[in-house]
Structures are given as structure tokens and as C-alpha cells.
Amino acid sequence: SQQGEEDPQALSIQEGENATMNCSYKTSINNLQWYRQNSGRGLVHLILIRSNEREKHSGRLRVTLDTSKKSSSLLITASRAADTASYFCATDLYGNKLVFGAGTILRVKS
Amino acid sequence: NAGVMQNPRHLVRRRGQEARLRCSPVKGHSHVYWYRQLPEEGLKFMVYLQKENIIDESGMPKERFSAEFPKEGPSILRIQQVVRGDSAAYFCASSPSGGYGYTFGSGTRLTVV
């Protein structure tokens, strides 16, 4: 069954604004990963946060993880039109598979 | 250093035909995973293979679907007697070891007419 659930399902913002996407999951995890998918393309790995980490940064990306609430957030600061894509969280427990959420569609208007 | 190569990019099959999807992992990666994505949905795990072994096939439909990762050559996802509901994007990922460093291919978009 699908474990991760993202919200919002869709988000539309102006260029330069920040975008925040949330992800909830149901079971224990070893790590949580965020991916970006441009329309009709493959997935690009953005960032991985381990279960013993609470926050991680990579460029304009900031990811938080709250294992007590089984939730994570992805913040994209100073968004650009090129950030327009679908964003998925995925959880990994035993290293044998990723469990993906349904994704958030982000549209950044220039 | 090529990434994960999937071919074909697009595949059209008539109902009842067979579909063969190929995945060449990143050089040196011995772990391969197949996922299926239906329109407007996230990816769903199908099968995890290491060279010549199926490690986890809990996401594979019980019938018509099979996967292999031979000692030599690409991993193959095979769908026999395709039906319209098999229309989806099929993604392959590889990693050097289980759990980290996944690299995804661009996918094969299967359309069953």
C-alpha cells in the first residue's frame, strides 16, 4: 500500500517565493528521500535524510524530518520557473525498495 | 559514466501481445529495481533484483509479469498478454548497494491499444 502522502497535491507560486511541501508516512524508516520529476521524464534524486537526522540542507533545498510525527517537509527557497515539476517523497526501510507518495505538483509562475 | 539506460522510451502494443522492457544499470551497480507509475500517481515498487537473483518481487502482479537480471546483459521486465490496464510508465533504478545511491532511468512508456 502507498505509504507516503504529500500535501498539497498542487501548489502554484510566483517566482522568488518559497515553496513548502509536506510528506507523511506510516511505518518505521531508515531514511526518507525527495525526488523531482519533470513532466514526462525520469526522477532526479534531490536529497536524502536519515532517520537520526532532523534537518538537512542542499543549496536552495531544506528538508526536515520528524520521526515522532512520521512527517517530512521540503522547502525550496527563492523558487525559479525551472523548479516547476512534480516532487515526491519516498521512504526506505530495509534497502530493498522505496515507497513513494503521490506527489506534489509545483508550478512556479514567472 | 552513463546513467541508467532504458529502452525503448516508448512502446505501443496491442492487447494480447508481449512487452519487453530493458534496463542497463549504471556501470558497477549490481542492484536493480523496477517501478510502475500510472498517470497522476507516484511510483509503485514492483521488483528488486541482484545479478541472477530476485530479491523482492512483492510488488509484481501474480500473473503475466516476470523480471530477470542475468549475469550478462540488461535487466528485462516482461509483460505477457498485455491489457489496457498495463499502460503506464515503467522506471528502472540501480544502486551500488541496497538502500542508497539510487539512480533512475528515464522510463519506458507503454501504451496498450
XYZ file of C-alpha atoms in Angstrom:
223
model
C 0.000 0.000 0.000
C 1.149 3.539 -0.637
C 2.926 4.810 2.417
C 3.876 8.410 1.759
C 1.282 11.055 1.321
C 2.227 14.515 0.151
C 0.346 17.707 0.595
C -0.597 19.883 -1.011
C -1.416 17.915 -4.142
C -0.735 21.018 -6.195
C 0.979 24.320 -5.430
C 1.205 27.431 -7.580
C 3.532 30.270 -6.578
C 5.290 33.275 -8.049
C 8.969 33.178 -8.930
C 11.039 34.228 -5.930
C 8.606 32.880 -3.361
C 9.302 29.882 -1.167
C 7.564 26.554 -1.734
C 6.867 24.117 1.075
C 5.738 20.563 0.535
C 4.881 18.072 3.232
C 5.053 14.308 3.368
C 3.609 11.887 5.894
C 4.339 8.199 6.185
C 3.026 5.317 8.210
C 5.781 2.906 9.260
C 9.355 2.980 10.528
C 12.008 4.159 8.124
C 15.747 4.027 7.665
C 15.786 7.136 5.506
C 13.489 9.432 3.544
C 14.334 10.794 0.117
C 12.915 13.537 -2.059
C 12.824 13.337 -5.839
C 11.842 15.713 -8.626
C 10.150 14.639 -11.836
C 9.769 16.956 -14.780
C 6.786 16.274 -16.990
C 7.213 13.020 -18.880
C 10.744 12.454 -17.610
C 12.553 10.293 -15.089
C 13.188 11.017 -11.438
C 16.044 13.105 -10.169
C 17.280 12.488 -6.632
C 17.298 15.704 -4.610
C 18.181 14.883 -1.049
C 18.273 12.029 1.470
C 17.729 12.412 5.190
C 18.436 9.577 7.588
C 16.094 8.650 10.410
C 18.526 10.007 13.029
C 18.755 13.394 11.301
C 16.318 16.251 11.829
C 17.296 18.735 9.165
C 19.384 18.813 6.037
C 20.306 21.499 3.512
C 21.388 21.338 -0.085
C 21.616 24.612 -1.981
C 18.126 26.140 -2.023
C 16.609 22.984 -0.534
C 15.890 22.401 3.126
C 14.446 19.142 4.369
C 13.185 18.414 7.849
C 12.239 15.083 9.366
C 10.104 14.470 12.431
C 10.057 10.740 13.132
C 7.716 11.167 16.105
C 5.086 12.609 13.767
C 6.192 10.486 10.824
C 6.432 13.537 8.620
C 8.901 15.440 6.495
C 8.890 18.763 4.709
C 10.748 20.047 1.683
C 11.332 23.784 1.412
C 12.536 25.325 -1.826
C 13.656 28.894 -1.268
C 13.654 31.655 -3.876
C 11.844 29.489 -6.387
C 12.519 29.702 -10.123
C 10.413 28.811 -13.132
C 12.762 25.863 -13.688
C 11.624 24.400 -10.346
C 8.247 23.649 -11.944
C 7.906 19.864 -11.609
C 6.337 17.120 -9.504
C 8.012 16.394 -6.196
C 7.852 13.024 -4.479
C 8.932 11.793 -1.102
C 9.992 8.170 -0.772
C 10.776 6.128 2.308
C 13.252 3.289 2.623
C 13.368 0.793 5.474
C 15.435 -2.234 4.526
C 17.168 -1.012 1.376
C 15.124 -3.245 -0.847
C 12.576 -0.749 -2.137
C 11.374 2.828 -1.997
C 7.774 3.585 -1.106
C 6.621 6.727 -2.873
C 3.904 9.209 -2.108
C 1.507 10.510 -4.726
C 3.496 13.710 -5.207
C 3.031 17.452 -5.170
C 2.775 19.293 -8.479
C 4.624 22.589 -8.171
C 4.109 25.379 -10.667
C 6.316 28.440 -10.443
C 4.996 31.374 -12.434
C 7.426 33.884 -13.874
C 29.756 7.492 -16.995
C 26.322 6.767 -18.397
C 23.338 6.644 -16.120
C 20.613 4.043 -16.159
C 19.608 3.327 -19.739
C 16.119 2.155 -20.505
C 14.792 1.182 -23.864
C 12.637 1.593 -25.657
C 11.488 5.030 -24.482
C 8.044 4.444 -25.913
C 6.391 1.116 -26.678
C 2.998 0.510 -28.221
C 1.479 -2.941 -28.024
C -1.874 -4.373 -28.981
C -3.858 -6.221 -26.372
C -2.591 -9.788 -26.055
C 0.944 -9.061 -27.269
C 4.100 -9.270 -25.204
C 6.081 -6.276 -23.983
C 9.800 -6.457 -23.166
C 11.360 -3.554 -21.342
C 15.126 -3.340 -20.948
C 17.234 -1.665 -18.320
C 21.004 -1.309 -18.267
C 22.143 -0.179 -14.811
C 24.894 2.259 -14.039
C 28.235 0.547 -14.619
C 29.253 -1.198 -11.424
C 25.744 -1.229 -9.936
C 24.563 -4.727 -9.124
C 21.140 -3.841 -7.677
C 18.203 -3.154 -9.999
C 14.670 -2.089 -9.131
C 11.569 -1.769 -11.313
C 8.738 0.663 -10.573
C 5.477 1.416 -12.344
C 3.843 4.835 -12.498
C 0.233 5.296 -13.510
C -0.876 8.750 -14.719
C -1.083 11.346 -11.930
C 0.297 8.900 -9.366
C 3.561 8.182 -7.618
C 5.809 5.274 -8.434
C 4.921 1.840 -7.108
C 7.575 -0.755 -6.410
C 7.435 -3.914 -8.491
C 10.609 -5.961 -8.081
C 14.172 -5.816 -6.754
C 16.891 -7.920 -8.360
C 20.564 -8.554 -7.969
C 22.599 -10.367 -10.588
C 20.775 -13.621 -11.401
C 18.579 -13.358 -8.295
C 15.154 -11.952 -7.498
C 15.383 -10.470 -4.010
C 11.906 -8.997 -3.564
C 9.019 -9.367 -6.004
C 6.268 -8.359 -3.613
C 5.011 -5.658 -5.978
C 4.758 -7.829 -9.059
C 1.337 -8.914 -10.266
C 0.977 -12.654 -9.811
C 0.373 -13.380 -13.453
C 1.798 -12.220 -16.789
C 4.698 -10.241 -15.289
C 8.248 -11.503 -14.885
C 11.672 -9.958 -14.426
C 15.245 -11.101 -14.753
C 18.731 -9.679 -14.334
C 21.126 -12.107 -15.986
C 24.834 -12.362 -15.321
C 25.477 -10.649 -18.619
C 23.248 -8.062 -20.238
C 20.450 -5.792 -19.142
C 17.606 -6.450 -16.767
C 14.369 -7.354 -18.552
C 10.807 -6.724 -17.408
C 8.473 -8.898 -19.420
C 4.716 -8.484 -19.618
C 2.831 -11.213 -21.410
C -0.629 -10.828 -22.963
C -0.784 -7.117 -22.216
C -4.080 -5.467 -21.302
C -5.075 -1.805 -21.390
C -4.517 -1.531 -17.634
C -0.816 -2.243 -18.172
C -0.448 1.141 -19.876
C 1.915 3.088 -17.650
C 5.440 4.407 -17.345
C 7.901 1.780 -16.145
C 11.021 3.038 -14.420
C 14.177 1.189 -13.603
C 16.625 2.256 -10.899
C 20.007 0.889 -9.938
C 22.224 1.243 -6.893
C 25.697 0.065 -5.916
C 24.288 -1.408 -2.726
C 20.829 -1.792 -1.359
C 19.237 1.308 0.102
C 21.395 4.191 -1.058
C 22.514 5.931 -4.187
C 19.540 5.145 -6.385
C 19.828 6.344 -9.976
C 16.662 6.270 -12.046
C 16.341 5.811 -15.779
C 14.091 7.960 -17.967
C 11.478 5.248 -18.150
C 9.607 3.287 -20.794
C 6.123 4.483 -21.575
C 3.978 1.533 -22.508
C 0.718 2.117 -24.322
C -1.608 -0.796 -24.914
C -4.123 -0.239 -27.697
